[in-house]
């Protein structure tokens, strides 16, 4: 028996394996590709090290595709055969992974919460809980998971900056922007390598419309983040959003072509980032050429692969945006069937949220803007179950706004843009479209006033 960097017992006969395992956690928290190699080193030292095998299998599961499930289930079976020799904490981790692989995401989160109640320094449980509360859109559960552990930590606890970064992001998703920024910036000061904390601050800047600050915050050279895993593509996505809001469309497209697509990854987060940026560019009238084709080609391979609802929605949008409406419809039918036969979280979102959302997207891409409004208007405040962040889900709000204007539903558009100018008055685009809606209603005076606001808005995007 040895311990990790925070003193938690590890069932392994090898001190070197325990060291490699702790180092792998550190690398994972900083999104370093080297984490996998260190887990392998731990298993080379001690092939019976259950928690190292668990960690390696979590990485596999985090590819979020059904293609990995046979390997994941085989590894879980192997680990379950060794549970008699490990600690209750390690046993609970294995059971959480089993639940996760079965689609029981909530069950997995509850097991990690049980672990954390006993062992609040279990940063692996904390990070995985953070990860899956995020992909189920449960902001308060995400914030609560960190907050419940926080009193057990202090500045001298190894990994403290990561806890601060996670707390910052949980606060941000709960709308506590000032506290989120404070915790996030402190985390980055403590560990400038902590991409999640950098990302948490970027979310605050995005949600508050501080996009000029955002461009500077993420103005890193590409090689600054060499050796990081594909999460770096999501950080570049945030950089592209800031540039978009600043009207720097060429810069956004350069980030897309040169960084977000640089590794030609089919990793699900890369796909989400790329779909989301292309659609936002198009919503601003930017021509994106044939860029949808590669995304749709990959979407064709995921039509029956329902692991995360957030994936499904983005794959479906890629198909529809590329004009492949038949494939998009097959995807929707497959989602509906999955919702009928599976009992996990993702399946539970299908009937009420994911399928209608996808139907709205397909309608939008077909030019059926009225159909888009009919579906999305009543659904607009009830899509968090698909997971992701407020910033990511805002794409659907933007699509509804655009559909309302295009379909001449000016009262709906006025209402939607009233919300947007109230929450993000720094956006020139919001004010301009708000003015268009008011013009549509014949409210020329109010429209003129909105255009004055637009001219004064610090986000210069037209
Ligand atoms: Fe993000």
Coordinates of C-alpha atoms and ligand atoms in Angstrom, one line a residue:
X1 CA 0.0 0.0 0.0
X2 CA 1.2 3.5 -0.9
X3 CA -0.5 6.8 -1.1
X4 CA -1.1 9.5 -3.7
X5 CA 0.1 13.1 -3.5
X6 CA -2.8 13.9 -1.1
X7 CA -2.3 11.0 1.2
X8 CA -5.1 8.7 -0.2
X9 CA -4.3 5.0 0.0
X10 CA -3.5 3.3 -3.3
X11 CA -3.6 -0.5 -3.5
X12 CA -0.4 -1.3 -5.3
X13 CA 2.7 -3.1 -4.4
X14 CA 4.9 -0.7 -6.2
X15 CA 6.0 2.7 -4.9
X16 CA 7.1 3.6 -8.5
X17 CA 3.6 2.8 -9.8
X18 CA 2.0 5.0 -7.1
X19 CA 4.3 7.8 -8.2
X20 CA 3.5 7.4 -11.8
X21 CA -0.2 7.4 -11.0
X22 CA 0.0 10.6 -9.0
X23 CA 2.0 12.2 -11.8
X24 CA -0.6 11.1 -14.3
X25 CA -3.3 12.8 -12.3
X26 CA -1.3 16.0 -12.3
X27 CA -0.9 15.8 -16.1
X28 CA -4.6 15.1 -16.6
X29 CA -5.5 18.1 -14.5
X30 CA -3.3 20.2 -16.8
X31 CA -4.7 18.5 -19.9
X32 CA -1.3 17.1 -20.9
X33 CA -1.1 14.3 -23.4
X34 CA 1.6 12.7 -21.2
X35 CA -1.0 11.5 -18.7
X36 CA -1.7 8.4 -20.7
X37 CA 2.0 7.4 -20.9
X38 CA 2.3 7.8 -17.1
X39 CA -0.7 5.6 -16.5
X40 CA 1.0 3.0 -18.7
X41 CA 4.2 3.4 -16.7
X42 CA 2.2 2.8 -13.5
X43 CA 0.6 -0.4 -15.0
X44 CA 4.0 -1.6 -16.3
X45 CA 5.3 -1.4 -12.8
X46 CA 2.2 -3.0 -11.3
X47 CA -0.2 -4.7 -13.8
X48 CA -2.6 -5.4 -10.8
X49 CA -2.9 -1.8 -9.9
X50 CA -6.7 -1.4 -10.1
X51 CA -7.0 2.3 -9.8
X52 CA -4.4 2.8 -12.6
X53 CA -6.4 0.5 -14.8
X54 CA -9.5 2.4 -13.8
X55 CA -7.9 5.7 -14.8
X56 CA -6.8 4.3 -18.1
X57 CA -10.3 3.0 -18.8
X58 CA -11.8 6.4 -17.8
X59 CA -9.7 7.9 -20.6
X60 CA -11.1 5.4 -23.0
X61 CA -14.7 6.1 -21.8
X62 CA -14.0 9.9 -22.2
X63 CA -13.8 9.4 -26.0
X64 CA -17.6 9.4 -25.6
X65 CA -18.4 7.0 -28.3
X66 CA -20.1 3.6 -28.2
X67 CA -17.1 2.2 -30.2
X68 CA -15.1 2.0 -27.0
X69 CA -17.7 0.2 -24.8
X70 CA -16.5 -3.3 -25.5
X71 CA -13.1 -2.5 -24.3
X72 CA -14.4 -0.5 -21.4
X73 CA -16.7 -3.2 -20.3
X74 CA -13.9 -5.8 -20.5
X75 CA -11.7 -3.7 -18.3
X76 CA -14.5 -3.1 -15.8
X77 CA -15.0 -6.9 -15.7
X78 CA -11.3 -7.4 -15.1
X79 CA -11.3 -4.8 -12.3
X80 CA -14.4 -6.3 -10.7
X81 CA -12.6 -9.5 -10.4
X82 CA -10.0 -7.8 -8.1
X83 CA -12.3 -5.8 -5.9
X84 CA -11.8 -8.0 -2.8
X85 CA -8.2 -6.7 -2.6
X86 CA -8.8 -2.9 -2.9
X87 CA -10.1 -0.2 -0.6
X88 CA -13.8 0.8 -0.4
X89 CA -12.8 4.1 -2.1
X90 CA -11.2 2.3 -5.0
X91 CA -14.1 -0.2 -5.2
X92 CA -16.6 2.7 -5.5
X93 CA -14.5 4.2 -8.3
X94 CA -14.8 1.0 -10.3
X95 CA -18.6 0.8 -9.6
X96 CA -18.9 4.5 -10.8
X97 CA -17.1 3.6 -14.1
X98 CA -19.4 0.6 -14.6
X99 CA -22.5 2.9 -14.1
X100 CA -21.0 5.5 -16.5
X101 CA -20.3 2.9 -19.2
X102 CA -23.9 1.7 -18.8
X103 CA -25.2 5.2 -19.5
X104 CA -26.2 5.8 -15.8
X105 CA -24.3 9.1 -15.6
X106 CA -26.3 10.2 -12.5
X107 CA -25.5 6.9 -10.8
X108 CA -21.8 7.5 -11.5
X109 CA -22.0 11.0 -10.1
X110 CA -23.7 9.8 -6.9
X111 CA -20.9 7.2 -6.4
X112 CA -18.2 9.9 -6.8
X113 CA -20.2 12.1 -4.4
X114 CA -20.2 9.2 -1.9
X115 CA -16.4 8.9 -2.3
X116 CA -16.0 12.7 -1.8
X117 CA -18.1 12.7 1.3
X118 CA -15.5 10.4 2.9
X119 CA -12.5 11.6 0.9
X120 CA -12.8 15.2 -0.1
X121 CA -9.2 15.2 -1.3
X122 CA -9.9 12.6 -4.0
X123 CA -9.2 14.9 -6.8
X124 CA -9.9 12.2 -9.4
X125 CA -13.4 11.7 -8.1
X126 CA -13.8 15.4 -8.1
X127 CA -12.7 16.0 -11.6
X128 CA -14.8 13.1 -13.0
X129 CA -17.8 14.4 -11.1
X130 CA -17.1 17.8 -12.5
X131 CA -16.9 16.4 -16.0
X132 CA -20.2 14.5 -16.0
X133 CA -22.2 17.1 -14.1
X134 CA -21.1 19.4 -17.0
X135 CA -22.2 17.0 -19.7
X136 CA -25.6 16.7 -18.0
X137 CA -25.9 20.5 -17.7
X138 CA -26.4 20.3 -13.9
X139 CA -24.6 23.5 -13.0
X140 CA -25.6 23.4 -9.3
X141 CA -24.4 19.9 -8.9
X142 CA -21.1 20.8 -10.5
X143 CA -20.6 23.8 -8.2
X144 CA -21.8 21.8 -5.2
X145 CA -19.4 19.0 -5.9
X146 CA -16.4 21.3 -5.5
X147 CA -17.9 23.4 -2.7
X148 CA -18.5 20.4 -0.6
X149 CA -14.9 19.4 -0.9
X150 CA -13.3 22.8 -0.6
X151 CA -13.0 23.2 3.2
X152 CA -10.8 20.1 3.3
X153 CA -8.3 21.8 1.0
X154 CA -5.8 24.6 1.6
X155 CA -3.1 26.4 -0.5
X156 CA -0.5 23.8 0.5
X157 CA -2.6 20.8 -0.7
X158 CA -1.1 19.5 -4.0
X159 CA -3.5 20.3 -6.8
X160 CA -5.2 23.2 -5.0
X161 CA -5.1 25.4 -8.1
X162 CA -7.1 22.8 -10.0
X163 CA -9.8 22.9 -7.3
X164 CA -9.9 26.6 -7.5
X165 CA -10.3 26.4 -11.3
X166 CA -13.1 23.9 -11.0
X167 CA -14.8 26.0 -8.4
X168 CA -14.4 29.0 -10.7
X169 CA -16.1 27.2 -13.5
X170 CA -18.9 25.9 -11.3
X171 CA -19.6 29.4 -10.0
X172 CA -19.6 30.8 -13.5
X173 CA -22.1 28.3 -14.8
X174 CA -24.3 29.3 -11.8
X175 CA -24.1 33.0 -12.8
X176 CA -21.8 34.1 -10.0
X177 CA -19.4 35.9 -12.3
X178 CA -17.5 38.1 -9.9
X179 CA -16.7 35.2 -7.5
X180 CA -15.9 32.9 -10.5
X181 CA -13.4 35.5 -11.9
X182 CA -11.8 35.9 -8.5
X183 CA -11.3 32.2 -8.0
X184 CA -10.3 31.6 -11.6
X185 CA -7.6 34.3 -11.7
X186 CA -6.2 33.1 -8.4
X187 CA -5.9 29.6 -9.8
X188 CA -4.1 30.9 -12.9
X189 CA -1.7 32.9 -10.7
X190 CA -1.0 29.8 -8.7
X191 CA -0.6 27.6 -11.7
X192 CA -0.3 29.2 -15.1
X193 CA -0.5 25.8 -16.7
X194 CA -4.0 25.2 -15.6
X195 CA -6.0 25.3 -18.8
X196 CA -9.3 24.7 -17.0
X197 CA -8.9 27.8 -14.8
X198 CA -7.9 29.9 -17.8
X199 CA -11.0 28.5 -19.5
X200 CA -13.2 29.4 -16.5
X201 CA -12.1 33.0 -16.7
X202 CA -12.7 33.0 -20.4
X203 CA -16.3 31.9 -19.7
X204 CA -16.8 34.9 -17.4
X205 CA -15.5 37.3 -20.0
X206 CA -17.8 35.7 -22.6
X207 CA -20.9 35.8 -20.5
X208 CA -20.2 39.4 -19.5
X209 CA -19.5 40.5 -23.1
X210 CA -16.0 41.5 -22.2
X211 CA -14.8 40.3 -25.6
X212 CA -11.9 42.7 -26.1
X213 CA -10.5 41.5 -22.8
X214 CA -11.2 37.9 -24.0
X215 CA -9.2 38.3 -27.1
X216 CA -6.2 39.4 -25.0
X217 CA -6.8 36.7 -22.3
X218 CA -6.5 33.9 -24.9
X219 CA -3.9 35.5 -27.1
X220 CA -1.4 32.6 -26.9
X221 CA 0.9 31.4 -29.5
X222 CA 0.1 27.9 -30.7
X223 CA 3.3 26.4 -29.4
X224 CA 2.5 27.7 -25.9
X225 CA 0.2 24.7 -25.5
X226 CA 2.2 22.1 -27.3
X227 CA 1.7 18.7 -25.7
X228 CA -1.8 19.4 -24.4
X229 CA -4.8 17.1 -25.2
X230 CA -7.6 18.1 -27.6
X231 CA -9.2 20.3 -24.9
X232 CA -6.9 23.0 -26.2
X233 CA -9.2 23.1 -29.3
X234 CA -12.0 24.2 -27.1
X235 CA -9.9 27.0 -25.7
X236 CA -9.2 28.2 -29.2
X237 CA -12.9 28.0 -29.8
X238 CA -13.4 30.5 -27.0
X239 CA -10.7 32.7 -28.6
X240 CA -12.6 32.5 -31.9
X241 CA -15.9 33.5 -30.2
X242 CA -14.2 36.6 -28.8
X243 CA -12.8 37.5 -32.2
X244 CA -16.3 36.9 -33.7
X245 CA -17.8 39.3 -31.3
X246 CA -15.1 41.8 -32.1
X247 CA -15.9 41.5 -35.8
X248 CA -12.5 39.8 -36.5
X249 CA -14.1 37.2 -38.8
X250 CA -10.8 36.4 -40.6
X251 CA -9.1 35.8 -37.2
X252 CA -12.0 33.5 -36.2
X253 CA -11.7 31.6 -39.4
X254 CA -7.9 31.4 -39.1
X255 CA -8.3 29.9 -35.6
X256 CA -10.8 27.4 -37.1
X257 CA -8.5 26.3 -39.9
X258 CA -5.1 26.6 -38.3
X259 CA -5.7 25.5 -34.7
X260 CA -9.2 24.0 -34.2
X261 CA -8.8 21.7 -37.2
X262 CA -5.1 21.4 -37.1
X263 CA -5.0 17.8 -35.7
X264 CA -7.9 16.7 -37.9
X265 CA -9.3 15.2 -34.8
X266 CA -12.6 13.3 -34.6
X267 CA -12.6 13.8 -30.9
X268 CA -16.1 14.7 -29.9
X269 CA -15.2 18.1 -28.3
X270 CA -13.4 19.1 -31.5
X271 CA -16.5 18.2 -33.5
X272 CA -18.7 20.3 -31.2
X273 CA -16.3 23.3 -31.4
X274 CA -16.1 23.2 -35.1
X275 CA -19.9 22.8 -35.7
X276 CA -20.6 25.5 -33.2
X277 CA -18.1 28.0 -34.7
X278 CA -19.2 27.4 -38.3
X279 CA -22.8 28.0 -37.4
X280 CA -22.0 31.2 -35.5
X281 CA -20.0 32.5 -38.4
X282 CA -22.9 31.8 -40.8
X283 CA -25.3 33.5 -38.4
X284 CA -23.2 36.6 -38.9
X285 CA -23.3 36.2 -42.6
X286 CA -19.8 34.8 -43.1
X287 CA -19.3 32.4 -45.9
X288 CA -17.7 29.2 -44.7
X289 CA -17.2 27.4 -48.0
X290 CA -17.2 23.7 -48.0
X291 CA -16.2 23.4 -44.3
X292 CA -19.4 21.6 -43.3
X293 CA -18.6 18.6 -45.5
X294 CA -15.9 17.1 -43.3
X295 CA -18.0 17.5 -40.3
X296 CA -21.0 16.0 -42.0
X297 CA -18.8 13.1 -43.2
X298 CA -18.0 12.3 -39.6
X299 CA -21.6 12.9 -38.5
X300 CA -22.6 10.1 -40.9
X301 CA -20.5 7.7 -38.9
X302 CA -22.2 8.7 -35.6
X303 CA -25.9 8.4 -36.6
X304 CA -26.5 5.4 -34.2
X305 CA -23.9 6.5 -31.6
X306 CA -25.8 8.0 -28.7
X307 CA -23.5 8.6 -25.8
X308 CA -23.9 12.3 -25.0
X309 CA -26.9 14.3 -26.1
X310 CA -24.7 17.3 -26.8
X311 CA -22.8 15.2 -29.3
X312 CA -26.0 14.1 -31.0
X313 CA -27.2 17.7 -31.4
X314 CA -24.0 18.8 -33.0
X315 CA -23.6 15.9 -35.3
X316 CA -27.2 16.4 -36.4
X317 CA -26.6 20.1 -37.1
X318 CA -23.5 19.2 -39.2
X319 CA -25.6 16.9 -41.3
X320 CA -28.4 19.3 -41.8
X321 CA -26.1 22.3 -42.5
X322 CA -24.3 20.3 -45.2
X323 CA -27.7 19.7 -46.8
X324 CA -27.8 16.0 -45.9
X325 CA -31.4 16.2 -44.6
X326 CA -32.1 12.5 -45.1
X327 CA -29.1 11.6 -42.9
X328 CA -30.2 14.1 -40.3
X329 CA -33.7 12.6 -40.3
X330 CA -32.2 9.1 -39.9
X331 CA -30.1 10.4 -37.0
X332 CA -33.3 11.8 -35.4
X333 CA -35.1 8.6 -35.8
X334 CA -32.2 6.7 -34.3
X335 CA -32.2 9.1 -31.3
X336 CA -35.9 8.6 -30.8
X337 CA -35.5 4.9 -30.9
X338 CA -32.6 5.0 -28.4
X339 CA -34.8 7.1 -26.1
X340 CA -37.4 4.4 -26.1
X341 CA -35.1 1.5 -25.3
X342 CA -32.4 2.9 -23.0
X343 CA -32.8 4.0 -19.4
X344 CA -29.7 6.3 -19.0
X345 CA -29.5 10.0 -18.8
X346 CA -28.8 10.6 -22.5
X347 CA -31.8 8.5 -23.5
X348 CA -34.0 10.3 -20.9
X349 CA -33.3 13.6 -22.7
X350 CA -34.4 12.4 -26.1
X351 CA -38.2 12.8 -26.2
X352 CA -38.5 16.1 -24.4
X353 CA -35.3 17.9 -25.4
X354 CA -32.8 16.4 -27.8
X355 CA -35.1 15.1 -30.6
X356 CA -37.2 18.3 -30.8
X357 CA -34.1 20.5 -30.6
X358 CA -32.6 18.5 -33.5
X359 CA -35.9 18.8 -35.4
X360 CA -35.7 22.6 -35.0
X361 CA -32.2 22.6 -36.3
X362 CA -33.1 20.5 -39.4
X363 CA -36.1 22.9 -40.0
X364 CA -33.8 25.9 -39.8
X365 CA -31.3 24.5 -42.2
X366 CA -34.2 23.7 -44.6
X367 CA -35.3 27.3 -44.5
X368 CA -38.4 26.4 -42.5
X369 CA -38.0 29.3 -40.1
X370 CA -41.6 29.2 -38.8
X371 CA -41.1 25.5 -38.0
X372 CA -37.9 26.3 -36.1
X373 CA -39.8 29.0 -34.1
X374 CA -42.7 26.6 -33.3
X375 CA -40.3 24.1 -31.8
X376 CA -37.6 26.3 -30.2
X377 CA -39.7 29.1 -28.7
X378 CA -41.4 26.9 -26.1
X379 CA -38.2 24.8 -25.6
X380 CA -35.7 27.6 -25.3
X381 CA -35.4 27.6 -21.5
X382 CA -35.4 23.9 -21.1
X383 CA -32.5 22.5 -23.0
X384 CA -29.9 22.3 -20.2
X385 CA -30.3 18.5 -20.0
X386 CA -28.3 18.2 -23.2
X387 CA -25.3 19.3 -21.2
X388 CA -22.5 21.8 -22.1
X389 CA -22.1 25.3 -20.9
X390 CA -24.4 28.4 -21.2
X391 CA -21.9 29.8 -23.8
X392 CA -22.1 26.7 -25.9
X393 CA -25.9 26.4 -25.7
X394 CA -26.3 30.1 -26.7
X395 CA -25.9 28.9 -30.3
X396 CA -29.5 27.6 -30.1
X397 CA -30.8 30.9 -28.8
X398 CA -29.0 32.6 -31.7
X399 CA -30.6 30.3 -34.2
X400 CA -34.1 30.9 -32.7
X401 CA -33.5 34.7 -32.8
X402 CA -32.5 34.5 -36.4
X403 CA -35.4 32.3 -37.3
X404 CA -37.9 34.6 -35.6
X405 CA -36.6 37.6 -37.6
X406 CA -36.5 35.7 -40.9
X407 CA -40.1 34.4 -40.4
X408 CA -41.3 37.9 -39.6
X409 CA -42.3 37.0 -36.0
X410 CA -41.3 40.4 -34.8
X411 CA -43.0 40.2 -31.4
X412 CA -41.1 37.0 -30.7
X413 CA -37.9 38.5 -32.0
X414 CA -38.4 41.7 -29.9
X415 CA -38.9 39.5 -26.8
X416 CA -35.8 37.4 -27.6
X417 CA -33.6 40.4 -28.3
X418 CA -34.9 42.2 -25.3
X419 CA -33.5 39.4 -23.2
X420 CA -30.2 39.6 -25.1
X421 CA -29.7 43.3 -24.8
X422 CA -30.7 43.2 -21.1
X423 CA -28.2 40.5 -20.4
X424 CA -25.4 41.5 -22.8
X425 CA -25.8 45.2 -23.6
X426 CA -22.2 45.3 -24.9
X427 CA -23.2 43.5 -28.1
X428 CA -23.7 45.7 -31.1
X429 CA -25.3 42.8 -33.0
X430 CA -27.9 42.3 -30.3
X431 CA -28.9 46.0 -30.5
X432 CA -29.0 46.0 -34.3
X433 CA -31.3 43.0 -34.5
X434 CA -33.4 44.3 -31.6
X435 CA -33.9 47.4 -33.7
X436 CA -34.8 45.3 -36.7
X437 CA -37.5 43.6 -34.7
X438 CA -38.8 46.9 -33.5
X439 CA -38.9 48.2 -37.0
X440 CA -40.9 45.1 -38.0
X441 CA -43.4 46.1 -35.4
X442 CA -43.6 49.6 -36.7
X443 CA -41.9 51.0 -33.6
X444 CA -39.7 53.4 -35.4
X445 CA -38.8 55.6 -32.4
X446 CA -37.7 52.7 -30.3
X447 CA -35.8 51.2 -33.2
X448 CA -33.9 54.4 -33.6
X449 CA -33.0 54.5 -29.9
X450 CA -31.8 50.9 -30.2
X451 CA -29.6 51.8 -33.1
X452 CA -28.0 54.6 -31.0
X453 CA -27.3 51.9 -28.4
X454 CA -25.8 49.7 -31.1
X455 CA -23.5 52.5 -32.3
X456 CA -22.2 52.9 -28.8
X457 CA -21.8 49.2 -28.0
X458 CA -18.2 48.2 -27.3
X459 CA -18.6 44.9 -29.3
X460 CA -18.1 46.3 -32.8
X461 CA -19.4 43.3 -34.8
X462 CA -21.8 44.3 -37.5
Ligands
LIG1 FE1 -16.0 26.4 -22.6

